[in-house]
Amino acid sequence: MKIRKESGKRLWLVIGVFWLVAVGGGMVVLRNYENTSGAEGDPPTKWPVQSRIPRTTGLPTIVVMGHPKCPCTRATIGELAVMMARLHNRATAVVVFVRPHGTPDGWDDTDLRRSAAEIPGVTVMSDLDEVEVDRFNADVSGQTMLYNANGKLLYSGGITASRGHSGDNDGRSSIVSLVTDGTAKLTRTPVFGCALRTPKSLTGEKL
Amino acid sequence: MNQGTEKTLAVSQTIEQRSDFLLHESQQAIYRRTDRMFAGLMLFQWVAAVVAAVVISPRAWAGTSSHIHLHVWAALLMGGALTLFPVSLAYFPPG
């Protein structure tokens, strides 16, 4: 009876060790996923003259490229709301939601888009056929750029600390600092979010 | 020691043993009940995590293509791994 009880305890111990390893491994995978940034965008250093994104004369413009269905971008929109409250009329922002070729009307009419539209000082627009995304060389949802009143690029990157995580981060504080003081420690930060474009392997385009 | 005192000692020892036994039984019953309650809570937490993942971040997107978000798999598999071991411990060797 005692031997049976002892071997039972040993079995639970072995299962416990495997459990710890499995859970620890899972945590590592999740952590890596959250902290792996997307491809860095390479936006033009001067505001592209062909761009249809609206700007307010005399004010810096913040441009956020977003995928309307990306759950991670919710954190970016939350950070944008905090940023706009801090900047208070010292900059305008435009959230450009990508609408790929062939998608039906209303494809980008999502809760995320409505949340962005509710932020004071923020304009929301659809980017049919990814024209602006191409113009600004953005790859990842959440890519944020700051152009000064003269159209010079001051900052490019993400405004979340990791994928889908709200809270203080370098991107947000850099933009606020650039608009209010004209300087910032960082002018580029990593971007975390879904890809804005359909992978070429799925569109049939040559890689 | 006379016979009467010996008998009283034996009776008090029996009462002590019996009370220890009853205390132990009662403690074990409370431990088992608490374990099962937490096992139920763990299972509920797992289901809630899966529902939250499905509602909040069901799919990850790349342009027009999408796939089930890692959060859903994590809630299902990691949540399952996190839950099932303690729940098994609570049910199989409870207390």
Short mmCIF file of C-alpha atoms in Angstrom, two decimals, chain B residues 24-73:
data_model
loop_
_atom_site.label_atom_id
_atom_site.label_comp_id
_atom_site.label_asym_id
_atom_site.label_seq_id
_atom_site.Cartn_x
_atom_site.Cartn_y
_atom_site.Cartn_z
CA HIS B 24 -8.25 14.99 10.68
CA GLU B 25 -11.35 13.77 8.83
CA SER B 26 -12.97 17.20 9.09
CA GLN B 27 -9.80 18.95 7.91
CA GLN B 28 -9.49 16.58 4.95
CA ALA B 29 -13.14 17.16 4.01
CA ILE B 30 -12.54 20.95 4.04
CA TYR B 31 -9.34 20.54 1.95
CA ARG B 32 -11.14 18.30 -0.57
CA ARG B 33 -14.06 20.72 -0.86
CA THR B 34 -11.69 23.71 -1.28
CA ASP B 35 -9.63 21.83 -3.89
CA ARG B 36 -12.76 20.99 -5.87
CA MET B 37 -14.02 24.56 -5.63
CA PHE B 38 -10.71 25.89 -7.00
CA ALA B 39 -10.71 23.18 -9.68
CA GLY B 40 -14.13 24.47 -10.77
CA LEU B 41 -12.86 28.04 -10.73
CA MET B 42 -9.81 27.05 -12.81
CA LEU B 43 -12.06 25.37 -15.40
CA PHE B 44 -14.32 28.43 -15.49
CA GLN B 45 -11.25 30.67 -15.91
CA TRP B 46 -10.07 28.53 -18.86
CA VAL B 47 -13.43 28.76 -20.61
CA ALA B 48 -13.54 32.53 -19.94
CA ALA B 49 -10.03 32.97 -21.38
CA VAL B 50 -10.97 31.09 -24.57
CA VAL B 51 -14.17 33.16 -24.96
CA ALA B 52 -12.22 36.40 -24.36
CA ALA B 53 -9.58 35.45 -26.95
CA VAL B 54 -12.24 34.52 -29.52
CA VAL B 55 -14.16 37.77 -28.94
CA ILE B 56 -11.20 40.20 -28.60
CA SER B 57 -8.62 38.87 -31.06
CA PRO B 58 -10.12 36.07 -33.15
CA ARG B 59 -7.91 36.44 -36.21
CA ALA B 60 -4.55 37.90 -37.21
CA TRP B 61 -4.58 39.68 -40.55
CA ALA B 62 -2.23 40.34 -43.44
CA GLY B 63 -4.07 42.38 -46.06
CA THR B 64 -7.08 40.31 -47.07
CA SER B 65 -5.79 37.05 -45.66
CA SER B 66 -6.28 35.99 -42.08
CA HIS B 67 -5.66 33.10 -39.76
CA ILE B 68 -6.66 32.15 -36.23
CA HIS B 69 -4.82 34.46 -33.83
CA LEU B 70 -2.10 33.05 -31.63
CA HIS B 71 -4.04 34.30 -28.61
CA VAL B 72 -6.86 31.85 -29.38
CA TRP B 73 -4.45 28.91 -29.58
#
